[in-house]
JSON list of C-alpha atoms and ligand atoms in Angstrom, two decimals:
[
{"chain": "A", "resi": 1, "resn": "MET", "atom": "CA", "xyz": [69.69, 71.50, 134.07]},
{"chain": "A", "resi": 2, "resn": "SER", "atom": "CA", "xyz": [73.23, 69.45, 132.66]},
{"chain": "A", "resi": 3, "resn": "GLY", "atom": "CA", "xyz": [73.81, 69.72, 128.71]},
{"chain": "A", "resi": 4, "resn": "ALA", "atom": "CA", "xyz": [76.44, 68.58, 129.52]},
{"chain": "A", "resi": 5, "resn": "ARG", "atom": "CA", "xyz": [74.61, 65.36, 129.78]},
{"chain": "A", "resi": 6, "resn": "GLY", "atom": "CA", "xyz": [73.26, 64.83, 126.57]},
{"chain": "A", "resi": 7, "resn": "ALA", "atom": "CA", "xyz": [70.09, 65.11, 126.95]},
{"chain": "A", "resi": 8, "resn": "THR", "atom": "CA", "xyz": [68.09, 67.16, 124.22]},
{"chain": "A", "resi": 9, "resn": "ALA", "atom": "CA", "xyz": [71.29, 65.64, 122.11]},
{"chain": "A", "resi": 10, "resn": "ALA", "atom": "CA", "xyz": [70.74, 62.19, 121.00]},
{"chain": "A", "resi": 11, "resn": "HIS", "atom": "CA", "xyz": [68.20, 62.21, 118.19]},
{"chain": "A", "resi": 12, "resn": "GLY", "atom": "CA", "xyz": [67.52, 58.99, 116.09]},
{"chain": "A", "resi": 13, "resn": "SER", "atom": "CA", "xyz": [69.99, 57.69, 113.82]},
{"chain": "A", "resi": 14, "resn": "SER", "atom": "CA", "xyz": [66.90, 56.83, 111.70]},
{"chain": "A", "resi": 15, "resn": "GLY", "atom": "CA", "xyz": [67.26, 60.26, 109.71]},
{"chain": "A", "resi": 16, "resn": "ALA", "atom": "CA", "xyz": [64.16, 61.34, 110.94]},
{"chain": "A", "resi": 17, "resn": "HIS", "atom": "CA", "xyz": [63.89, 63.73, 114.19]},
{"chain": "A", "resi": 18, "resn": "GLY", "atom": "CA", "xyz": [60.80, 63.14, 115.83]},
{"chain": "A", "resi": 19, "resn": "SER", "atom": "CA", "xyz": [59.77, 60.61, 113.27]},
{"chain": "A", "resi": 20, "resn": "SER", "atom": "CA", "xyz": [56.85, 57.41, 114.39]},
{"chain": "A", "resi": 21, "resn": "GLY", "atom": "CA", "xyz": [55.86, 54.86, 113.68]},
{"chain": "A", "resi": 22, "resn": "ALA", "atom": "CA", "xyz": [52.30, 54.29, 111.44]},
{"chain": "A", "resi": 23, "resn": "HIS", "atom": "CA", "xyz": [49.41, 55.23, 113.55]},
{"chain": "A", "resi": 24, "resn": "GLY", "atom": "CA", "xyz": [51.11, 57.41, 115.78]},
{"chain": "A", "resi": 25, "resn": "SER", "atom": "CA", "xyz": [53.23, 55.20, 117.52]},
{"chain": "A", "resi": 26, "resn": "VAL", "atom": "CA", "xyz": [56.96, 55.04, 118.08]},
{"chain": "A", "resi": 27, "resn": "GLU", "atom": "CA", "xyz": [59.39, 51.35, 117.83]},
{"chain": "A", "resi": 28, "resn": "ILE", "atom": "CA", "xyz": [62.24, 51.35, 120.03]},
{"chain": "A", "resi": 29, "resn": "LEU", "atom": "CA", "xyz": [65.22, 48.76, 120.58]},
{"chain": "A", "resi": 30, "resn": "VAL", "atom": "CA", "xyz": [65.70, 48.57, 124.11]},
{"chain": "A", "resi": 31, "resn": "GLU", "atom": "CA", "xyz": [69.13, 45.92, 124.96]},
{"chain": "A", "resi": 32, "resn": "GLY", "atom": "CA", "xyz": [67.89, 44.97, 121.08]},
{"chain": "A", "resi": 33, "resn": "GLU", "atom": "CA", "xyz": [63.91, 44.09, 122.13]},
{"chain": "A", "resi": 34, "resn": "THR", "atom": "CA", "xyz": [61.63, 45.90, 120.14]},
{"chain": "A", "resi": 35, "resn": "VAL", "atom": "CA", "xyz": [59.16, 47.67, 122.35]},
{"chain": "A", "resi": 36, "resn": "ALA", "atom": "CA", "xyz": [56.64, 49.56, 120.97]},
{"chain": "A", "resi": 37, "resn": "GLY", "atom": "CA", "xyz": [55.40, 52.56, 122.06]},
{"chain": "A", "resi": 38, "resn": "ARG", "atom": "CA", "xyz": [52.70, 56.08, 121.62]},
{"chain": "A", "resi": 39, "resn": "ALA", "atom": "CA", "xyz": [54.32, 59.26, 119.77]},
{"chain": "A", "resi": 40, "resn": "GLY", "atom": "CA", "xyz": [55.22, 61.63, 122.06]},
{"chain": "A", "resi": 41, "resn": "GLN", "atom": "CA", "xyz": [56.09, 59.31, 124.96]},
{"chain": "A", "resi": 42, "resn": "THR", "atom": "CA", "xyz": [59.03, 60.01, 126.64]},
{"chain": "A", "resi": 43, "resn": "ILE", "atom": "CA", "xyz": [61.96, 56.98, 125.98]},
{"chain": "A", "resi": 44, "resn": "ALA", "atom": "CA", "xyz": [61.04, 56.17, 130.59]},
{"chain": "A", "resi": 45, "resn": "GLY", "atom": "CA", "xyz": [57.27, 56.70, 129.35]},
{"chain": "A", "resi": 46, "resn": "VAL", "atom": "CA", "xyz": [57.70, 53.52, 126.84]},
{"chain": "A", "resi": 47, "resn": "LEU", "atom": "CA", "xyz": [59.94, 51.53, 129.49]},
{"chain": "A", "resi": 48, "resn": "LEU", "atom": "CA", "xyz": [57.46, 51.88, 131.92]},
{"chain": "A", "resi": 49, "resn": "GLY", "atom": "CA", "xyz": [55.01, 50.97, 129.48]},
{"chain": "A", "resi": 50, "resn": "SER", "atom": "CA", "xyz": [56.46, 47.75, 128.80]},
{"chain": "A", "resi": 51, "resn": "GLY", "atom": "CA", "xyz": [57.00, 46.63, 132.03]},
{"chain": "A", "resi": 52, "resn": "ARG", "atom": "CA", "xyz": [59.98, 48.02, 133.01]},
{"chain": "A", "resi": 53, "resn": "VAL", "atom": "CA", "xyz": [60.09, 49.18, 136.08]},
{"chain": "A", "resi": 54, "resn": "ALA", "atom": "CA", "xyz": [64.89, 49.75, 136.65]},
{"chain": "A", "resi": 55, "resn": "TRP", "atom": "CA", "xyz": [66.93, 50.23, 133.76]},
{"chain": "A", "resi": 56, "resn": "ARG", "atom": "CA", "xyz": [70.42, 51.51, 136.03]},
{"chain": "A", "resi": 57, "resn": "GLY", "atom": "CA", "xyz": [72.24, 49.59, 137.73]},
{"chain": "A", "resi": 58, "resn": "ALA", "atom": "CA", "xyz": [73.79, 51.97, 140.56]},
{"chain": "A", "resi": 59, "resn": "GLN", "atom": "CA", "xyz": [75.36, 50.82, 143.71]},
{"chain": "A", "resi": 60, "resn": "GLN", "atom": "CA", "xyz": [72.34, 51.32, 146.12]},
{"chain": "A", "resi": 61, "resn": "GLY", "atom": "CA", "xyz": [70.19, 49.21, 143.03]},
{"chain": "A", "resi": 62, "resn": "GLU", "atom": "CA", "xyz": [68.70, 49.46, 140.13]},
{"chain": "A", "resi": 63, "resn": "ARG", "atom": "CA", "xyz": [67.10, 52.79, 139.67]},
{"chain": "A", "resi": 64, "resn": "GLY", "atom": "CA", "xyz": [64.61, 53.95, 136.97]},
{"chain": "A", "resi": 65, "resn": "VAL", "atom": "CA", "xyz": [62.31, 57.56, 136.85]},
{"chain": "A", "resi": 66, "resn": "PHE", "atom": "CA", "xyz": [62.47, 58.83, 140.79]},
{"chain": "A", "resi": 67, "resn": "CYS", "atom": "CA", "xyz": [61.38, 62.14, 139.89]},
{"chain": "A", "resi": 68, "resn": "GLY", "atom": "CA", "xyz": [60.19, 62.22, 136.63]},
{"chain": "A", "resi": 69, "resn": "ILE", "atom": "CA", "xyz": [61.24, 66.35, 135.80]},
{"chain": "A", "resi": 70, "resn": "GLY", "atom": "CA", "xyz": [64.64, 66.02, 135.03]},
{"chain": "A", "resi": 71, "resn": "VAL", "atom": "CA", "xyz": [65.92, 66.54, 138.18]},
{"chain": "A", "resi": 72, "resn": "CYS", "atom": "CA", "xyz": [67.87, 63.48, 139.66]},
{"chain": "A", "resi": 73, "resn": "HIS", "atom": "CA", "xyz": [69.80, 61.83, 136.86]},
{"chain": "A", "resi": 74, "resn": "ASP", "atom": "CA", "xyz": [67.90, 58.62, 138.24]},
{"chain": "A", "resi": 75, "resn": "CYS", "atom": "CA", "xyz": [66.81, 57.29, 134.83]},
{"chain": "A", "resi": 76, "resn": "LEU", "atom": "CA", "xyz": [70.23, 57.53, 132.96]},
{"chain": "A", "resi": 77, "resn": "VAL", "atom": "CA", "xyz": [70.10, 55.95, 129.89]},
{"chain": "A", "resi": 78, "resn": "THR", "atom": "CA", "xyz": [72.58, 55.38, 126.59]},
{"chain": "A", "resi": 79, "resn": "VAL", "atom": "CA", "xyz": [70.37, 56.38, 122.95]},
{"chain": "A", "resi": 80, "resn": "ASN", "atom": "CA", "xyz": [71.88, 56.42, 119.74]},
{"chain": "A", "resi": 81, "resn": "GLY", "atom": "CA", "xyz": [75.30, 55.81, 121.28]},
{"chain": "A", "resi": 82, "resn": "VAL", "atom": "CA", "xyz": [74.87, 59.03, 123.57]},
{"chain": "A", "resi": 83, "resn": "GLU", "atom": "CA", "xyz": [75.93, 58.63, 127.51]},
{"chain": "A", "resi": 84, "resn": "GLY", "atom": "CA", "xyz": [73.40, 59.84, 130.29]},
{"chain": "A", "resi": 85, "resn": "VAL", "atom": "CA", "xyz": [70.36, 60.83, 128.45]},
{"chain": "A", "resi": 86, "resn": "ARG", "atom": "CA", "xyz": [67.79, 61.51, 130.73]},
{"chain": "A", "resi": 87, "resn": "ALA", "atom": "CA", "xyz": [65.16, 58.93, 130.05]},
{"chain": "A", "resi": 88, "resn": "CYS", "atom": "CA", "xyz": [62.32, 60.82, 131.39]},
{"chain": "A", "resi": 89, "resn": "GLN", "atom": "CA", "xyz": [63.01, 64.39, 129.23]},
{"chain": "A", "resi": 90, "resn": "ARG", "atom": "CA", "xyz": [63.60, 62.56, 126.32]},
{"chain": "A", "resi": 91, "resn": "GLU", "atom": "CA", "xyz": [61.13, 62.23, 123.57]},
{"chain": "A", "resi": 92, "resn": "ALA", "atom": "CA", "xyz": [61.61, 58.34, 122.35]},
{"chain": "A", "resi": 93, "resn": "VAL", "atom": "CA", "xyz": [61.86, 58.66, 118.89]},
{"chain": "A", "resi": 94, "resn": "HIS", "atom": "CA", "xyz": [60.69, 55.53, 116.34]},
{"chain": "A", "resi": 95, "resn": "GLY", "atom": "CA", "xyz": [64.38, 53.57, 116.14]},
{"chain": "A", "resi": 96, "resn": "ASP", "atom": "CA", "xyz": [65.95, 54.46, 118.85]},
{"chain": "A", "resi": 97, "resn": "ARG", "atom": "CA", "xyz": [68.99, 52.26, 120.72]},
{"chain": "A", "resi": 98, "resn": "VAL", "atom": "CA", "xyz": [67.94, 52.51, 124.52]},
{"chain": "A", "resi": 99, "resn": "GLU", "atom": "CA", "xyz": [71.36, 50.86, 126.55]},
{"chain": "A", "resi": 100, "resn": "ARG", "atom": "CA", "xyz": [70.91, 50.40, 130.10]},
{"chain": "A", "resi": 101, "resn": "GLU", "atom": "CA", "xyz": [74.15, 52.14, 131.78]},
{"chain": "A", "resi": 102, "resn": "VAL", "atom": "CA", "xyz": [75.90, 50.92, 135.31]},
{"chain": "A", "resi": 103, "resn": "ARG", "atom": "CA", "xyz": [77.26, 53.48, 137.14]},
{"chain": "A", "resi": 104, "resn": "GLY", "atom": "CA", "xyz": [77.77, 55.46, 140.67]},
{"chain": "B", "resi": 201, "resn": "FES", "atom": "S1", "xyz": [63.66, 60.88, 137.26]},
{"chain": "B", "resi": 201, "resn": "FES", "atom": "FE1", "xyz": [64.71, 61.91, 137.62]},
{"chain": "B", "resi": 201, "resn": "FES", "atom": "S2", "xyz": [66.02, 62.84, 135.87]},
{"chain": "B", "resi": 201, "resn": "FES", "atom": "FE2", "xyz": [64.50, 61.55, 134.82]}
]
């Protein structure tokens, strides 16, 4: 694992780590669009649940979840301004701001 990639350091700016919205739901902002998921889901889970299958640009094309266990780094996103967050490992926190990344 690579702590330098910010996988666990990108908690929300909403001030309440692990907080969720009403009825066990979370809402995150994906490229400015509000996307709802269930409390406890990873960011990748919320993205997949919204119909998104790819969210990172790479030379090989669009990438999303490949391994789902934190190894491949195909699912990297920027969360609350922190780059290189593995969407498959980071729990979605109500109010997170998620942006796609374009890299190698
Ligand atoms: S899908 Fe492989 S690290 Fe997230």
